[in-house]
PDB file of C-alpha atoms in Angstrom:
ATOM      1  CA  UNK A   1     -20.849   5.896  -7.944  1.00  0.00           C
ATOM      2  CA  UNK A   2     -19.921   7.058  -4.866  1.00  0.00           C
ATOM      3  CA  UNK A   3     -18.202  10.192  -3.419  1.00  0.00           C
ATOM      4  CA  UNK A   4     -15.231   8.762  -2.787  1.00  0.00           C
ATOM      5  CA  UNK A   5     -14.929   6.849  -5.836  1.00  0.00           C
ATOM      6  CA  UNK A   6     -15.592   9.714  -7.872  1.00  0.00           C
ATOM      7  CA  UNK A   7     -13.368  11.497  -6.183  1.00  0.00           C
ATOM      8  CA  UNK A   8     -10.778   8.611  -7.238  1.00  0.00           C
ATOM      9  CA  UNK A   9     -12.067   8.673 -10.617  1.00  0.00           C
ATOM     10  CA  UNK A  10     -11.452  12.522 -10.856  1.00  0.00           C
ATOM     11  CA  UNK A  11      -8.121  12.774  -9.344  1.00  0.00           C
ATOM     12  CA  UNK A  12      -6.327   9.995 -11.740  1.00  0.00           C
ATOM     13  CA  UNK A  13      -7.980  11.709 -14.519  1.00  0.00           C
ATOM     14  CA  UNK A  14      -6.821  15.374 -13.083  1.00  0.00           C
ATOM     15  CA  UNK A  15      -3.078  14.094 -12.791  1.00  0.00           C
ATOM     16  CA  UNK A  16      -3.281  12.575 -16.117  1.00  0.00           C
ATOM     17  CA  UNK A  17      -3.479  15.581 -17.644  1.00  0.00           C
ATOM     18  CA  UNK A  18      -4.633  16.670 -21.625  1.00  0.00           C
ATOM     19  CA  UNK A  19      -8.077  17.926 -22.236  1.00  0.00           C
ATOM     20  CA  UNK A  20     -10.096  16.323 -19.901  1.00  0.00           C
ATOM     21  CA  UNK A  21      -7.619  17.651 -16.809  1.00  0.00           C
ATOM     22  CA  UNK A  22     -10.032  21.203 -16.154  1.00  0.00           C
ATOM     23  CA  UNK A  23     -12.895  19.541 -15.633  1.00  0.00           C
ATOM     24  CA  UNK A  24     -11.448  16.694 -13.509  1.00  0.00           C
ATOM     25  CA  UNK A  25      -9.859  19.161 -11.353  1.00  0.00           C
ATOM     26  CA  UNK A  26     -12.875  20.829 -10.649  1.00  0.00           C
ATOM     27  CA  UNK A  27     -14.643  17.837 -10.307  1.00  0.00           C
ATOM     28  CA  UNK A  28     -12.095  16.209  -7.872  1.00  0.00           C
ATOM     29  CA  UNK A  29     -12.644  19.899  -5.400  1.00  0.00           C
ATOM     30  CA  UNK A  30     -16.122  19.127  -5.471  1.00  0.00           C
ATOM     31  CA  UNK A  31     -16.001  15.628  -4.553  1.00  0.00           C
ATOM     32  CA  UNK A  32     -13.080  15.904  -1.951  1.00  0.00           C
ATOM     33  CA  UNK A  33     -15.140  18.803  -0.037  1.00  0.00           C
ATOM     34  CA  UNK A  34     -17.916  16.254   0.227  1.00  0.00           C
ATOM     35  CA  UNK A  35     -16.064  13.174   0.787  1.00  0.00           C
ATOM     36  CA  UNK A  36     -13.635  14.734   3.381  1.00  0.00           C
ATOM     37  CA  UNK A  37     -11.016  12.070   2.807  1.00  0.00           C
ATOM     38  CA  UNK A  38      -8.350  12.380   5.759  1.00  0.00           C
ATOM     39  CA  UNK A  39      -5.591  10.476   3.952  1.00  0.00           C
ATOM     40  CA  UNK A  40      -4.858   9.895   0.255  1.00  0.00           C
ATOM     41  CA  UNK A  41      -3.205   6.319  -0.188  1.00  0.00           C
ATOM     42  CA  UNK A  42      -0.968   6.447  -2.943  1.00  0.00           C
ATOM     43  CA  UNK A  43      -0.048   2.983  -4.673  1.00  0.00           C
ATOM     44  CA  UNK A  44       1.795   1.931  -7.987  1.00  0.00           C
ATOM     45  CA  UNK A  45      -1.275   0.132  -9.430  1.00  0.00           C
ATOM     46  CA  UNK A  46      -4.242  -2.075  -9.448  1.00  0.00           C
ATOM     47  CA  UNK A  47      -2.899  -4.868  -7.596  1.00  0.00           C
ATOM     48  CA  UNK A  48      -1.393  -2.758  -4.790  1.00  0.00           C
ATOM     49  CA  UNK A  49      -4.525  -1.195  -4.379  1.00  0.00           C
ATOM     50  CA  UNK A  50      -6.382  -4.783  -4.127  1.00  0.00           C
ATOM     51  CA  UNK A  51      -3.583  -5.886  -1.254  1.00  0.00           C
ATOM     52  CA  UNK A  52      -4.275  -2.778   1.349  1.00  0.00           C
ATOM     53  CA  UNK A  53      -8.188  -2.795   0.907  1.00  0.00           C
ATOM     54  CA  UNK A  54      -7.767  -6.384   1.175  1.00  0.00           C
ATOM     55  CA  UNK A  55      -6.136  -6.463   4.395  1.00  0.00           C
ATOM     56  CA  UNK A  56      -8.339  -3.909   5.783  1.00  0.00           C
ATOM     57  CA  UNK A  57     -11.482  -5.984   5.159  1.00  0.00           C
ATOM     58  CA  UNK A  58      -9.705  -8.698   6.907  1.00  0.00           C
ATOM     59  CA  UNK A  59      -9.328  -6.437   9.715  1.00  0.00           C
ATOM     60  CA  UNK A  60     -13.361  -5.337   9.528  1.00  0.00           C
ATOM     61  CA  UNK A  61     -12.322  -1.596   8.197  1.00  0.00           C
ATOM     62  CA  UNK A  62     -13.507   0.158   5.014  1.00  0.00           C
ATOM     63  CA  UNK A  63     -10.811   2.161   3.902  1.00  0.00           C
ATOM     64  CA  UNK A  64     -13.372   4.147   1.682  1.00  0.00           C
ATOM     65  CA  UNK A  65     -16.033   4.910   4.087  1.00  0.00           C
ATOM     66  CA  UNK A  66     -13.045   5.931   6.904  1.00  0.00           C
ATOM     67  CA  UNK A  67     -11.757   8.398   4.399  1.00  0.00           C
ATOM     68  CA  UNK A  68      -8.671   6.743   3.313  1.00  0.00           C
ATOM     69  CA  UNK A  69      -8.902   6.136  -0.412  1.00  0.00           C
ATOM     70  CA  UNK A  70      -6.815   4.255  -1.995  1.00  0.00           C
ATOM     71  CA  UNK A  71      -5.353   5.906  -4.824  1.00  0.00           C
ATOM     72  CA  UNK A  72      -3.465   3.778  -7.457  1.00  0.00           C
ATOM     73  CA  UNK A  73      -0.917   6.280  -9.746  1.00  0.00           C
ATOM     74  CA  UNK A  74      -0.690   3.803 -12.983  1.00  0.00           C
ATOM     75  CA  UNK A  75       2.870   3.929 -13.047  1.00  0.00           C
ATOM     76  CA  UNK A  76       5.409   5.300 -10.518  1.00  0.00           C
ATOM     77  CA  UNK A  77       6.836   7.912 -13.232  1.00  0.00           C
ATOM     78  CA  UNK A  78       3.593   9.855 -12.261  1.00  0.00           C
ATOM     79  CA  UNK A  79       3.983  10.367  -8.462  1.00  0.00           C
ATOM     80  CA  UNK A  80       5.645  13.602  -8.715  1.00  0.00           C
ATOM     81  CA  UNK A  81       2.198  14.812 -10.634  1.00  0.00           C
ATOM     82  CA  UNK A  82      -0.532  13.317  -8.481  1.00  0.00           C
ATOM     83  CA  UNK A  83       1.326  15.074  -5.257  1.00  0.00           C
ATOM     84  CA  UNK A  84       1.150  17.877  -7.092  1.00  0.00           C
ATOM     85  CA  UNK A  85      -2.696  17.456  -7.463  1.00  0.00           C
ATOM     86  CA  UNK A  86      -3.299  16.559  -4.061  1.00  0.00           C
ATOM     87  CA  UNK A  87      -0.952  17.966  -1.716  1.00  0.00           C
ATOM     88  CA  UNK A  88       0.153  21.464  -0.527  1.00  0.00           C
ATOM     89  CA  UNK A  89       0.132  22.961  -4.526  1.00  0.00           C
ATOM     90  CA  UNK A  90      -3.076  21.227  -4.947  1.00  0.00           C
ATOM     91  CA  UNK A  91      -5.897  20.057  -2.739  1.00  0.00           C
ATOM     92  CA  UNK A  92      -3.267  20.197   0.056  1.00  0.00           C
ATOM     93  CA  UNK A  93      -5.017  16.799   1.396  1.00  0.00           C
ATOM     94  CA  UNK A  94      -2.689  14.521   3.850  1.00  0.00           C
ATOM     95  CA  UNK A  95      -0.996  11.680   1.572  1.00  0.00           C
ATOM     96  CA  UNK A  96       0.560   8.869   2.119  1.00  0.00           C
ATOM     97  CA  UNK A  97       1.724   5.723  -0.237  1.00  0.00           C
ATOM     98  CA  UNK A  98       3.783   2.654  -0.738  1.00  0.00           C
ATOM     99  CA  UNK A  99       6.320   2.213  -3.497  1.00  0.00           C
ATOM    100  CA  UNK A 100       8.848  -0.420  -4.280  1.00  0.00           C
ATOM    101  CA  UNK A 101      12.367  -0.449  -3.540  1.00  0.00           C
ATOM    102  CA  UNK A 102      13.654   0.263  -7.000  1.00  0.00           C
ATOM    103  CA  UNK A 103      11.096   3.253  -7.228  1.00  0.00           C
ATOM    104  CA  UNK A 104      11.898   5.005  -4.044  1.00  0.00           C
ATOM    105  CA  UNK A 105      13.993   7.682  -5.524  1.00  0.00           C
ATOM    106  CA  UNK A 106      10.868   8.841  -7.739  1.00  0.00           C
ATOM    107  CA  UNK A 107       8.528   9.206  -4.294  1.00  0.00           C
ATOM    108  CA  UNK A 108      11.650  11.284  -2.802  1.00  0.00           C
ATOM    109  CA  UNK A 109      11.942  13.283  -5.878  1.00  0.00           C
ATOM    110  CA  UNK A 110       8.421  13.968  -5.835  1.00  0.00           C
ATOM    111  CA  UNK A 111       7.804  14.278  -2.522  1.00  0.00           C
ATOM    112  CA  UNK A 112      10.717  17.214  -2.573  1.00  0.00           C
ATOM    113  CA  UNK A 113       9.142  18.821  -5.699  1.00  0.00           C
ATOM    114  CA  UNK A 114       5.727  19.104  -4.170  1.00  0.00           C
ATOM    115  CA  UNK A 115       7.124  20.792  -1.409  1.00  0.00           C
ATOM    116  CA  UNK A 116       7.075  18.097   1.379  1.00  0.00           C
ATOM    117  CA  UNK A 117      10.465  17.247   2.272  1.00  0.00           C
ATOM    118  CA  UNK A 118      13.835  18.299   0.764  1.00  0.00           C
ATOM    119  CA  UNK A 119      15.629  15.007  -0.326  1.00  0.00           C
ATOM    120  CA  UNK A 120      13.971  12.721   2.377  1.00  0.00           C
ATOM    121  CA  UNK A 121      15.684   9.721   3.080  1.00  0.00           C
ATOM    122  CA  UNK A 122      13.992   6.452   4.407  1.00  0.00           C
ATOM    123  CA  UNK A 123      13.189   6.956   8.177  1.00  0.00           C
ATOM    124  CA  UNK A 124      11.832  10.871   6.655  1.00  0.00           C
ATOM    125  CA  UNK A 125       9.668   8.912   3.724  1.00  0.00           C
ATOM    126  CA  UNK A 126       8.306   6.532   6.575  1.00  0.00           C
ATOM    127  CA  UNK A 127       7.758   9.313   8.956  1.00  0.00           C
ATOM    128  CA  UNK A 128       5.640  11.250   6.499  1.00  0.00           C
ATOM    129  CA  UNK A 129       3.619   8.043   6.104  1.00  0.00           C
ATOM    130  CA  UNK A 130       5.406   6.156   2.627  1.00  0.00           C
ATOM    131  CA  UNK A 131       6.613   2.567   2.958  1.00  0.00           C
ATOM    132  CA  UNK A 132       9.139   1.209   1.128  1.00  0.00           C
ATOM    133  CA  UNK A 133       8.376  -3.049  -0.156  1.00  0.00           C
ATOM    134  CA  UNK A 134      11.959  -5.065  -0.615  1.00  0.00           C
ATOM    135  CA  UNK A 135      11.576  -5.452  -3.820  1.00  0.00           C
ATOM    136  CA  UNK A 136       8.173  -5.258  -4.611  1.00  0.00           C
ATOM    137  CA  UNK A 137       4.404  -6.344  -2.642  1.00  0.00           C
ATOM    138  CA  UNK A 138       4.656  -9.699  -4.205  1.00  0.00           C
ATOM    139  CA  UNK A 139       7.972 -10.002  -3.429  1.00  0.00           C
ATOM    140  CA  UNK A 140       6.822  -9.373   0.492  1.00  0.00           C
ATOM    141  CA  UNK A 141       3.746 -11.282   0.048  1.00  0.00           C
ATOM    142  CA  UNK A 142       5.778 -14.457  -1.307  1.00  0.00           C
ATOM    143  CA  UNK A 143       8.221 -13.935   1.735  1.00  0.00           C
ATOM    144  CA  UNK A 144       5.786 -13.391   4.044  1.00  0.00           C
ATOM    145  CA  UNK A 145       3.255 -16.138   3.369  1.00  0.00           C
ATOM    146  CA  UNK A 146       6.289 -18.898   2.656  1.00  0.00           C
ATOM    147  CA  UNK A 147       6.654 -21.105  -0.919  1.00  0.00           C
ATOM    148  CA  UNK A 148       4.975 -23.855   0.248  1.00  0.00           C
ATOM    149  CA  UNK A 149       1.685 -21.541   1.350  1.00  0.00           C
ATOM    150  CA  UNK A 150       1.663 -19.397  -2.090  1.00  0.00           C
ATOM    151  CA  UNK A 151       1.644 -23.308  -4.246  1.00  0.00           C
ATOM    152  CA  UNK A 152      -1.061 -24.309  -2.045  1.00  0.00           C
ATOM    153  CA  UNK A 153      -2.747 -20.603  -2.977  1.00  0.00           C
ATOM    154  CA  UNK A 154      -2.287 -21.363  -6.422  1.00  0.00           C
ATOM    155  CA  UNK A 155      -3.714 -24.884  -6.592  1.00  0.00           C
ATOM    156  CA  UNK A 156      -6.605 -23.172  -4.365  1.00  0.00           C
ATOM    157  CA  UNK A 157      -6.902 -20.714  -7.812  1.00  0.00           C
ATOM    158  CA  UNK A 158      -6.950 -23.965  -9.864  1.00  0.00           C
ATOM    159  CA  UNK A 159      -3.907 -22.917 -11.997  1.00  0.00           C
ATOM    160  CA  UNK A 160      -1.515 -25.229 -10.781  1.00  0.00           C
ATOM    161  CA  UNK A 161      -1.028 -26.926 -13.859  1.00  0.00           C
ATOM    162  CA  UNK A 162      -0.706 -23.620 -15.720  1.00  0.00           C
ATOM    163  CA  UNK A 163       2.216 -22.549 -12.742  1.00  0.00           C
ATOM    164  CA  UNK A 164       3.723 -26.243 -13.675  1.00  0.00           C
ATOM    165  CA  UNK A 165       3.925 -25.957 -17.159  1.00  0.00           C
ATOM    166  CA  UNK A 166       5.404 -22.133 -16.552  1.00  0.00           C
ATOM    167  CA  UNK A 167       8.461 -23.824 -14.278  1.00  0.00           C
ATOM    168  CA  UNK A 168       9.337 -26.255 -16.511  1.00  0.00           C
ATOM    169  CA  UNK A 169      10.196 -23.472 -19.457  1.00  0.00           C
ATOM    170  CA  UNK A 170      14.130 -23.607 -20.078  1.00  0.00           C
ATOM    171  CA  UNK A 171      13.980 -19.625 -18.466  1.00  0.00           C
ATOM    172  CA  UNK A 172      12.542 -20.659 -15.543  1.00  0.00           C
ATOM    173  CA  UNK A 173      14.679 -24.005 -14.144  1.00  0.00           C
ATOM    174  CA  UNK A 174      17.441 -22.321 -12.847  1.00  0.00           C
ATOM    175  CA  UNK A 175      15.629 -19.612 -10.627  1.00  0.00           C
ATOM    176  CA  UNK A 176      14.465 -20.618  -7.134  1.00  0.00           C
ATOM    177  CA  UNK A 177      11.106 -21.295  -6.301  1.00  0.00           C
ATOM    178  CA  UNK A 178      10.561 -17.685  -5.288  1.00  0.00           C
ATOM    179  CA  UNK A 179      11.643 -16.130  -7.593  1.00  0.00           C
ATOM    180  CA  UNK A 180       9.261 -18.555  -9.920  1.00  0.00           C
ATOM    181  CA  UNK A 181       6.259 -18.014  -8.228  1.00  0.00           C
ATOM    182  CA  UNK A 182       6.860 -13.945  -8.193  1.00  0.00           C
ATOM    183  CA  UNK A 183       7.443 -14.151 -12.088  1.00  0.00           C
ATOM    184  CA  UNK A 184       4.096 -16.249 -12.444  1.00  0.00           C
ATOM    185  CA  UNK A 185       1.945 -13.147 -11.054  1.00  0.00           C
ATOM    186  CA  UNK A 186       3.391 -11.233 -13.337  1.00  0.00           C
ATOM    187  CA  UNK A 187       2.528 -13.062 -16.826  1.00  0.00           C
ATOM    188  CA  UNK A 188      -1.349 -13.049 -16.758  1.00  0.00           C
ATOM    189  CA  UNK A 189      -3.468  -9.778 -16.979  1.00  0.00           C
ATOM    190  CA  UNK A 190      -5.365  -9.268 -13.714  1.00  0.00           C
ATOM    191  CA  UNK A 191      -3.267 -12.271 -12.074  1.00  0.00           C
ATOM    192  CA  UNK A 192      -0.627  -9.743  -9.482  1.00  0.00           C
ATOM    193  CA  UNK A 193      -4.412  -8.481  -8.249  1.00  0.00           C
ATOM    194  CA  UNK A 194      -5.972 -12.176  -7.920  1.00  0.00           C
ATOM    195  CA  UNK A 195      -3.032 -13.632  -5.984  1.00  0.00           C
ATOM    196  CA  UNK A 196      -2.432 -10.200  -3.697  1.00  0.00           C
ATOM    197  CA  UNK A 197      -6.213 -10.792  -2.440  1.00  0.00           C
ATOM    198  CA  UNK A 198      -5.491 -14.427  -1.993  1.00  0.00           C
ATOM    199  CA  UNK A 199      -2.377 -14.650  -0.943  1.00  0.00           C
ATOM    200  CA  UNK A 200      -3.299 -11.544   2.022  1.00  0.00           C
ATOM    201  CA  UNK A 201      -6.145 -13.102   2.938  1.00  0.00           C
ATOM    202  CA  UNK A 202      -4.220 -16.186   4.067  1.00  0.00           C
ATOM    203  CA  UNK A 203      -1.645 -14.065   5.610  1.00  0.00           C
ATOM    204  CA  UNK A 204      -1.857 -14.160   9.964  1.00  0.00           C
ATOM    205  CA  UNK A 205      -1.790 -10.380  11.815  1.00  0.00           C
ATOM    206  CA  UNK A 206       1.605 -10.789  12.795  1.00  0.00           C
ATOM    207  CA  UNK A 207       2.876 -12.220   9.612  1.00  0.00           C
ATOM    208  CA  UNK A 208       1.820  -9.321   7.353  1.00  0.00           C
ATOM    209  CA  UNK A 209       4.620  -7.594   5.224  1.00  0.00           C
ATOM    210  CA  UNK A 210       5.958  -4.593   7.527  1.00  0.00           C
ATOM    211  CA  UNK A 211       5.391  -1.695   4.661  1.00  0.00           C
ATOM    212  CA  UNK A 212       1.913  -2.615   4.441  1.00  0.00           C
ATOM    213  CA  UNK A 213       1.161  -2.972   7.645  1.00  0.00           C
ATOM    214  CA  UNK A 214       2.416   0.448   8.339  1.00  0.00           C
ATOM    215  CA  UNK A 215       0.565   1.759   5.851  1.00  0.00           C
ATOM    216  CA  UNK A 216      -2.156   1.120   7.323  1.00  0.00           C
ATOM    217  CA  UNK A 217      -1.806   2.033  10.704  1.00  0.00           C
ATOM    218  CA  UNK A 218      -0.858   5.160   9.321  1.00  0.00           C
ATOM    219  CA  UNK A 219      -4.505   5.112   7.705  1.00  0.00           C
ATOM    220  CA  UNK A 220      -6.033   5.932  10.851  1.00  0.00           C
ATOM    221  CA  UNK A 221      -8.694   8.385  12.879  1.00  0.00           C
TER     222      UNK A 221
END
């Protein structure tokens, strides 16, 4: 395992709290003073994480080896904590994230709480380096890539038939096609993280989602 995945490894565990929390702070000190990340990247979860290290690949960067780990919080609810861990109260290492739209007021709660901006609104959030996705990544992903491009994607995954026997269930024939192919991601474990890597990796420079692609230029030198 590497520094920086240790140092990953160490922080979840540290924010998580209970017994283990003592060691994986002390842990997490010792691997951030060797790694020497720059930038935390704080996302929601796995499949957030898949979508930015994703993209940078496409764009020939290594998010790890730069010293941007990306940092997924299992659950928005636990922002306030891990800024607590690793900002001014804590490591006091540079952090940055992206969050949905329905979840913003937790990152402005915590971001306030951990002592980095009283009550930011959007334009503060984005200036301190946290992007806000209308609703969600695979809502912007979707969007971004078009209907027709995401049902290509998924015949490309050879689940097509599996997406056409999910449309065709009485809850499903009166949303759009959007809104069917978002809900799909969602009903498979592992399935938001396999169509965020496919669905980015189809995606041209200039159409990528705007939140995402500020993260990352954010996640620079």
């Amino acid at each position: 395992m590497s520094d920086v995945e240790g140092f990953r490894s160490a922080a979840v565990a540290w924010a998580a709290g209970g017994h283990g929390a003592r060691s994986a702070a002390a842990r997490a000190r010792e691997l951030a003073a060797r790694a020497r990340p720059r930038r935390v990247l704080l996302v929601e979860g796995p499949s957030d994480r898949v979508a930015v290290e994703t993209l940078a690949a496409c764009l020939g960067r290594d998010l790890d080896a730069e010293g941007f780990p990306v940092v997924p919080l299992g659950g928005v609810t636990s922002i306030g904590r891990f800024l607590e861990v690793l900002g001014p109260r804590g490591l006091d290492l540079d952090v940055a994230g992206l969050c949905d739209a329905a979840e913003e007021h937790w990152f402005r709660r915590g971001l306030e709480r951990a002592g980095l901006g009283d009550a930011p609104g959007r334009a503060e959030m984005e200036r301190r380096g946290f992007h806000v996705c209308v609703a969600d990544l695979e809502d912007e992903l979707i969007r971004a890539a078009g209907a027709e491009t995401v049902r290509q994607v998924i015949v490309d995954e050879g689940e097509w038939r599996a997406f056409r026997t999910f449309r065709n269930q009485p809850a499903q024939r009166e949303r759009t096609v959007e809104q069917q192919l978002h809900r799909f991601m969602g009903t498979h474990s592992g399935r938001k993280s396999q169509y965020a890597r496919a669905l980015v990796r189809r995606l041209e420079p200039a159409g990528v989602p705007r939140p995402l692609a500020r993260l990352l230029a954010d996640a620079t030198a």
